[in-house]
Coordinates of C-alpha atoms and ligand atoms in Angstrom, one line a residue:
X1 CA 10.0 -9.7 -46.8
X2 CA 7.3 -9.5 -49.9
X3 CA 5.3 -6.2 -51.2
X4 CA 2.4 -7.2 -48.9
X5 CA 4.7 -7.6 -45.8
X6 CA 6.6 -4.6 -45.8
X7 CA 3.3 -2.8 -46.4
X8 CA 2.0 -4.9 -43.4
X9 CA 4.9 -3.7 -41.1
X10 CA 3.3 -0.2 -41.2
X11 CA 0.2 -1.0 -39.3
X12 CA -0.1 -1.7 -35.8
X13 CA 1.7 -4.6 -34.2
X14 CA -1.7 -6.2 -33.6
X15 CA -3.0 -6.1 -37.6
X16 CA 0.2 -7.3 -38.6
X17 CA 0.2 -10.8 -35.8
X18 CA -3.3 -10.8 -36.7
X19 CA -2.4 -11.3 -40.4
X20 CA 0.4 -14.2 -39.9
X21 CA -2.0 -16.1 -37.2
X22 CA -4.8 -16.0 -40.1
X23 CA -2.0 -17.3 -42.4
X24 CA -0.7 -20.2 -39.6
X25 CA -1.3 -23.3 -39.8
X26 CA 0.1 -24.1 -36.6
X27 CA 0.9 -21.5 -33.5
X28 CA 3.2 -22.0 -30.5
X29 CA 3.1 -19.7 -28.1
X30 CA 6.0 -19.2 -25.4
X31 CA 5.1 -18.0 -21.7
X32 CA 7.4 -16.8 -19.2
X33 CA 6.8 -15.6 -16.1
X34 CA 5.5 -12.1 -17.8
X35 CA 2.2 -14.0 -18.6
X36 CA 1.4 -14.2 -15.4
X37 CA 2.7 -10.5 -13.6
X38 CA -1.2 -9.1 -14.6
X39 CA -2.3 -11.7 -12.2
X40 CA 0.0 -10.4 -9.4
X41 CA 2.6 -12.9 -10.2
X42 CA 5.7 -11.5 -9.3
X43 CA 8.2 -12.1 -12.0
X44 CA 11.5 -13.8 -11.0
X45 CA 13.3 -10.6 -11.6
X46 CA 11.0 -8.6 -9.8
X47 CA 11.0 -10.8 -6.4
X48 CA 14.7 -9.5 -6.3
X49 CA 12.8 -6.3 -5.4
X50 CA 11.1 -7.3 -2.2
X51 CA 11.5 -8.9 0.8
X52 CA 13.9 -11.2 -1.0
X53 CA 16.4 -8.6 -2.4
X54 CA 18.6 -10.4 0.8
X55 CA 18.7 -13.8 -1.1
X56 CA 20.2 -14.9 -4.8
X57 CA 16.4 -16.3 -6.6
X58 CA 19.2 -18.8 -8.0
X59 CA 20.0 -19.9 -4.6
X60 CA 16.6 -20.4 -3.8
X61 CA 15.9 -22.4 -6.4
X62 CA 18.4 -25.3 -6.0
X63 CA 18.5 -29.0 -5.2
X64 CA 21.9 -27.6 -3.1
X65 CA 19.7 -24.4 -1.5
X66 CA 17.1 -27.1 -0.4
X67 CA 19.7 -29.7 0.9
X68 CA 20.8 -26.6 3.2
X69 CA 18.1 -25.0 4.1
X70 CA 14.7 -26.7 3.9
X71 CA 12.4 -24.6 5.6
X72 CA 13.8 -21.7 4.0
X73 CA 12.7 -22.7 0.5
X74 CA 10.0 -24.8 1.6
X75 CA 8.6 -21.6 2.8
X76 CA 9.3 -19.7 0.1
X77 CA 7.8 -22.4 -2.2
X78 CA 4.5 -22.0 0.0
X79 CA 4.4 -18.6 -0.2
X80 CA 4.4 -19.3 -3.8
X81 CA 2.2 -21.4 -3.7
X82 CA -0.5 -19.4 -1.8
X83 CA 0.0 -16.5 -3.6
X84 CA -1.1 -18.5 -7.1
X85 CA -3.8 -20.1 -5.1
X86 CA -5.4 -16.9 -4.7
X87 CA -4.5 -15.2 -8.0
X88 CA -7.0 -15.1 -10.4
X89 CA -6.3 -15.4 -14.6
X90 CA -6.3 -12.0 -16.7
X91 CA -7.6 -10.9 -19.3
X92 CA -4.9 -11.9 -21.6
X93 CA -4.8 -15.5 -20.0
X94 CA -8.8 -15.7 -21.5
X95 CA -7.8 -14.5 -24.7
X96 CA -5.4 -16.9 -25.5
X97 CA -7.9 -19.7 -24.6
X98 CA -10.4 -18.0 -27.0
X99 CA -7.7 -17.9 -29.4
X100 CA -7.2 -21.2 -29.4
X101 CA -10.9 -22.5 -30.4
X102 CA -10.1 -20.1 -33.4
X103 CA -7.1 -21.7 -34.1
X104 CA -7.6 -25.3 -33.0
X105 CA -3.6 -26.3 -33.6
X106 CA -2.6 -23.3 -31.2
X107 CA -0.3 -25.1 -28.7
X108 CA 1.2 -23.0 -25.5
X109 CA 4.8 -24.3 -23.8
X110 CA 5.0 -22.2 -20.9
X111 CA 7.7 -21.7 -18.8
X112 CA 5.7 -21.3 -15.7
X113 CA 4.8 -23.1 -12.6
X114 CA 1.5 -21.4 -11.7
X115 CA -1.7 -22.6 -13.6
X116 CA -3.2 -19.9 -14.9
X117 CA -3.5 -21.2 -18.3
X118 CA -5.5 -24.0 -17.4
X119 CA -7.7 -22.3 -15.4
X120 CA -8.6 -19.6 -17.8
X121 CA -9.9 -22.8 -20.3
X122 CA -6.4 -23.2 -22.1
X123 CA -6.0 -27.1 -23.1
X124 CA -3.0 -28.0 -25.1
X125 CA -0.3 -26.8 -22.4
X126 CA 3.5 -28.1 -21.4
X127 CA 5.3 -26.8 -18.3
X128 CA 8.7 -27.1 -19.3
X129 CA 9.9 -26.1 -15.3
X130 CA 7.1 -28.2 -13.9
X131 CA 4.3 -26.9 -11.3
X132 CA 4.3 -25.7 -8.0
X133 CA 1.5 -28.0 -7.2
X134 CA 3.0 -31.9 -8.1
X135 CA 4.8 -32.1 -5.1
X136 CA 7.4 -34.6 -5.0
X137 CA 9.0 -36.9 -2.1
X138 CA 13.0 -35.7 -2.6
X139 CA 14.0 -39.3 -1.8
X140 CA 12.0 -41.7 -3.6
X141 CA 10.0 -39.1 -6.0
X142 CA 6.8 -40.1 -5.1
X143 CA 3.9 -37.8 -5.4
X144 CA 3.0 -35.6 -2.7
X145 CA -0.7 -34.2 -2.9
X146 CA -1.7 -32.5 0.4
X147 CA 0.4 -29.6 0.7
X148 CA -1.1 -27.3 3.2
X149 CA -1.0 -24.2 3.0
X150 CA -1.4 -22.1 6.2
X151 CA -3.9 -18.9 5.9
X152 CA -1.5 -16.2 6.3
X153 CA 1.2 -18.2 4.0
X154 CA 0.2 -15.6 0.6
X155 CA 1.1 -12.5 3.1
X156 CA 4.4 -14.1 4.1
X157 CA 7.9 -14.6 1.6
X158 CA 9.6 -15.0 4.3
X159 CA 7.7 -17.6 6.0
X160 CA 9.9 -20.8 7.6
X161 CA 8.1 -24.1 7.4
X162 CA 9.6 -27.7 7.1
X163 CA 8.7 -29.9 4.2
X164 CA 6.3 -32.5 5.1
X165 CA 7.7 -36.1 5.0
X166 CA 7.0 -38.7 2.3
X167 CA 4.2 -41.5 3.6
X168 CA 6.3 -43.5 1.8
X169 CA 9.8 -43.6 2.9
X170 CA 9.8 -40.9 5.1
X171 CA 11.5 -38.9 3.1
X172 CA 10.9 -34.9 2.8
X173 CA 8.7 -33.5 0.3
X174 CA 10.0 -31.1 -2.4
X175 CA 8.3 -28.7 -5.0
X176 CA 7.6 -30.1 -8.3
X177 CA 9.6 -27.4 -9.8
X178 CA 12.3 -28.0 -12.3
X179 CA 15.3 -26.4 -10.2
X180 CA 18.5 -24.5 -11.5
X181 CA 21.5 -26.9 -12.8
X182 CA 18.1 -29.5 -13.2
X183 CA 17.2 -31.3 -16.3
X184 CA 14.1 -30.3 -18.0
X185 CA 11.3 -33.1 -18.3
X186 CA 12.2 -35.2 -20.9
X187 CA 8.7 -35.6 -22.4
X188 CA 7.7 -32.6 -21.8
X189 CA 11.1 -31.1 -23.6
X190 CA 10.7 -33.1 -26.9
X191 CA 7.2 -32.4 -27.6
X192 CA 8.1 -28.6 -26.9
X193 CA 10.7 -29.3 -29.6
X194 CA 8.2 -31.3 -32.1
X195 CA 5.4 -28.6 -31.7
X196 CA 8.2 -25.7 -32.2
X197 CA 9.9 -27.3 -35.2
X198 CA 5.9 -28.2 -37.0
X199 CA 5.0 -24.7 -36.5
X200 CA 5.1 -21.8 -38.8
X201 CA 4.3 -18.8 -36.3
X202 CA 6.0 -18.7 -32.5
X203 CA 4.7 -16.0 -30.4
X204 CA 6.9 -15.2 -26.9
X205 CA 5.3 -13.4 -24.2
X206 CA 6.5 -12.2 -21.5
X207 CA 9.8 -13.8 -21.3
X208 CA 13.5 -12.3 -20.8
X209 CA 14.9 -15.0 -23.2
X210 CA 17.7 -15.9 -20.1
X211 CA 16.9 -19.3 -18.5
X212 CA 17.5 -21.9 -21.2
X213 CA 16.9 -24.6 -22.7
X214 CA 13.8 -22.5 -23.0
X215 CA 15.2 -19.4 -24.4
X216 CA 16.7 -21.5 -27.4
X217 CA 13.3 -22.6 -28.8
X218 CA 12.5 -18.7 -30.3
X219 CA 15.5 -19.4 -32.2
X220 CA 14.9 -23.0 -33.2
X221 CA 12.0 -21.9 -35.0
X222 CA 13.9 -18.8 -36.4
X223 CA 16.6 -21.2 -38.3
X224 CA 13.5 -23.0 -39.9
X225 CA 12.0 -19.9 -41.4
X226 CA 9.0 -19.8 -38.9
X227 CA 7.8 -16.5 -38.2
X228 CA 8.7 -15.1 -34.2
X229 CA 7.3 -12.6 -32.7
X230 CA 7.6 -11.5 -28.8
X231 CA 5.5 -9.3 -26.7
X232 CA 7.3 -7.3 -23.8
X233 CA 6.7 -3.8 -22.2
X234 CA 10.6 -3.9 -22.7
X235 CA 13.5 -4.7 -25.1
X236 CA 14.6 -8.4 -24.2
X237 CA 17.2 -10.7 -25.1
X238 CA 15.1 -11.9 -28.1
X239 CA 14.1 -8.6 -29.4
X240 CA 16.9 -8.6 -31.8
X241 CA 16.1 -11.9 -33.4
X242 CA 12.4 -11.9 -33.9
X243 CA 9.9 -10.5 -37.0
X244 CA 8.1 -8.3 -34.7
X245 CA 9.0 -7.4 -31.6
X246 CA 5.4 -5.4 -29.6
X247 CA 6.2 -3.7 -26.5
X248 CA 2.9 -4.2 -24.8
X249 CA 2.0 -6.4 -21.9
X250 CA 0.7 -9.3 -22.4
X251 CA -2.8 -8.6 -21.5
X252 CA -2.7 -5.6 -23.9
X253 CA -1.2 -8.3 -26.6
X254 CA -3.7 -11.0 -26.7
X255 CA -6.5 -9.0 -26.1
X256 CA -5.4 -6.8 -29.0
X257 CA -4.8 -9.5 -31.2
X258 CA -8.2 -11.5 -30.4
X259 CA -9.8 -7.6 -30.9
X260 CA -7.9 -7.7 -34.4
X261 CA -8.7 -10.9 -35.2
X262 CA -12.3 -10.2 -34.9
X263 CA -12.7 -7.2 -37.0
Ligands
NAD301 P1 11.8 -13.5 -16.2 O1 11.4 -13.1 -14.8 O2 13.3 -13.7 -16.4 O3 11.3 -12.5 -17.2 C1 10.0 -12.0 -17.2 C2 9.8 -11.1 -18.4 O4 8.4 -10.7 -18.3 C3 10.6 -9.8 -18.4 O5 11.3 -9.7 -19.7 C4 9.6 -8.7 -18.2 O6 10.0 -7.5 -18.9 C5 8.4 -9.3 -18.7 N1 7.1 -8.7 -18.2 C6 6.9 -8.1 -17.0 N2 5.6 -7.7 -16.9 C7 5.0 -8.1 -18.1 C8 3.7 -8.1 -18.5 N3 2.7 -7.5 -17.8 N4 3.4 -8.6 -19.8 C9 4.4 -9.2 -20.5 N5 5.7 -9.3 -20.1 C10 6.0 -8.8 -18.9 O7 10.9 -14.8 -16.5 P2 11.2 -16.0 -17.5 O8 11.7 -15.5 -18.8 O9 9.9 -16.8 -17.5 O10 12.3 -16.9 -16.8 C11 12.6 -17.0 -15.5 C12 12.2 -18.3 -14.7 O11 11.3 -17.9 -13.7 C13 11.4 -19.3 -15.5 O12 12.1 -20.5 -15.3 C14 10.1 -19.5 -14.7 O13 9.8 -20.8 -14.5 C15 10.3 -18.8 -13.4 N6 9.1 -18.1 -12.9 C16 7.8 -18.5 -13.1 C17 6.8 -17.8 -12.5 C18 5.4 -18.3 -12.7 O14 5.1 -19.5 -12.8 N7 4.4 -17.4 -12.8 C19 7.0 -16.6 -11.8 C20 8.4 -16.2 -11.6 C21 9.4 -17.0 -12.1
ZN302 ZN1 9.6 -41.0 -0.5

């Protein structure tokens, strides 16, 4: 660390991440399921809580859990669904859109399935675990677009519905989610990778740094000398690892840093 940036570790978190996105040439920034708890997301951890405390998330995400119990994670998938449906982008979501016109190269690879990001304006976007909405036929892999979702399926986690069956080959329909013990999208993996290795500032929001491949990529760009900085209202697996590590959330975050950024 130079003169200037142990002086800069001083200020607030927000000056100093203001300072190295100024200095960037290219940004990546890494969501987990923390960028989206604002929006009344629940985060994987935090569905343990509720009605679902009864079953293993890991068990619910599985080609095995579907195979053995299809309207039990069909149902849950809905619910998930729904619930994004009628979710609504925060605050932070818009900043990091506006952050990107200042900073055209700023790329986000998100571990989430919702999509928030798009919705609040956000253009250069990867889905590493794929999206609740690209319904797929299990058998063949055909896309699956009219999922319907019944009206009272955002107030219900514990709703049981079968999967609706493939035009196709009659096959049942699955979410488009990458599951546990799954490979991640191959394309979707190596431009994560390319846009991770180019950059020179990787910002992680909202993530536990657990579920890998995903978690790897902070450290990827920590080996090349990048700069890596996380945002959590807690300590995380990364926190160790990283330049800066801002306990805030992640609405807080980006709109502190677009704040900074404009003074
Ligand atoms: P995780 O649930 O393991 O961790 C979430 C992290 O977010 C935690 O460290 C928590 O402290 C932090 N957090 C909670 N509230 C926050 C806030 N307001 N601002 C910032 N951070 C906050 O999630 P993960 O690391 O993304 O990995 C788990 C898996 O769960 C991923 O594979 C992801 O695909 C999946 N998932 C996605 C969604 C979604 O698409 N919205 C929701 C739940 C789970
Ligand atoms: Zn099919």
């Amino acid at each position: 660390m130079d003169m200037e940036e142990s002086g800069m570790q001083a200020n607030a978190p927000s000056t100093v991440l203001a300072h190295w996105f100024r200095a960037a040439k290219s940004v990546v920034v890494l969501t987990g399921a923390g960028m989206s708890a604002e929006s009344g997301i629940p985060t994987f951890r935090d569905a343990q809580n509720g009605l679902w405390s009864r079953f293993d998330p890991e068990d619910l995400a599985t080609a095995r859990a579907y195979q053995q119990d299809k309207a039990l994670v069909w149902g849950w998938y809905v619910w998930r669904m729904a619930t994004v449906r009628a979710a609504q982008p925060h605050a932070g979501h818009l900043a990091l859109a506006e952050l990107a016109a200042i900073k055209p190269s700023l790329s986000i690879v998100s571990q989430n399935v919702d999509d928030l990001h798009e919705r609040a304006g956000s253009k250069e976007v990867i889905h590493l675990h794929g999206s609740l909405f690209a319904s797929h036929c299990f058998a063949c892999g055909r896309p699956h677009d009219d999922v319907c979702l019944p009206p009272e399926a955002a107030q219900k986690p514990s709703l049981r519905l079968m999967p609706p069956r493939c035009s196709h080959c009659g096959g049942y329909v699955r979410p488009g989610v990458v599951w546990f013990g799954e490979t991640l999208p191959k394309l979707a993996w190596r431009r994560a990778e390319r846009w991770v290795t180019d950059c020179d500032l990787l910002v992680a929001i909202g993530t536990s740094g657990i579920v890998f491949p995903a978690a790897s990529l902070p450290s990827v760009a920590r080996h090349r000398g990048t700069k890596v900085v996380e945002t959590n209202p807690v300590r995380t697996q990364l926190s160790d690892q990283v330049d800066l590590s801002w306990r805030s959330t992640a609405g807080e975050a980006l709109s502190g840093l677009l704040a900074a950024l404009k003074t």
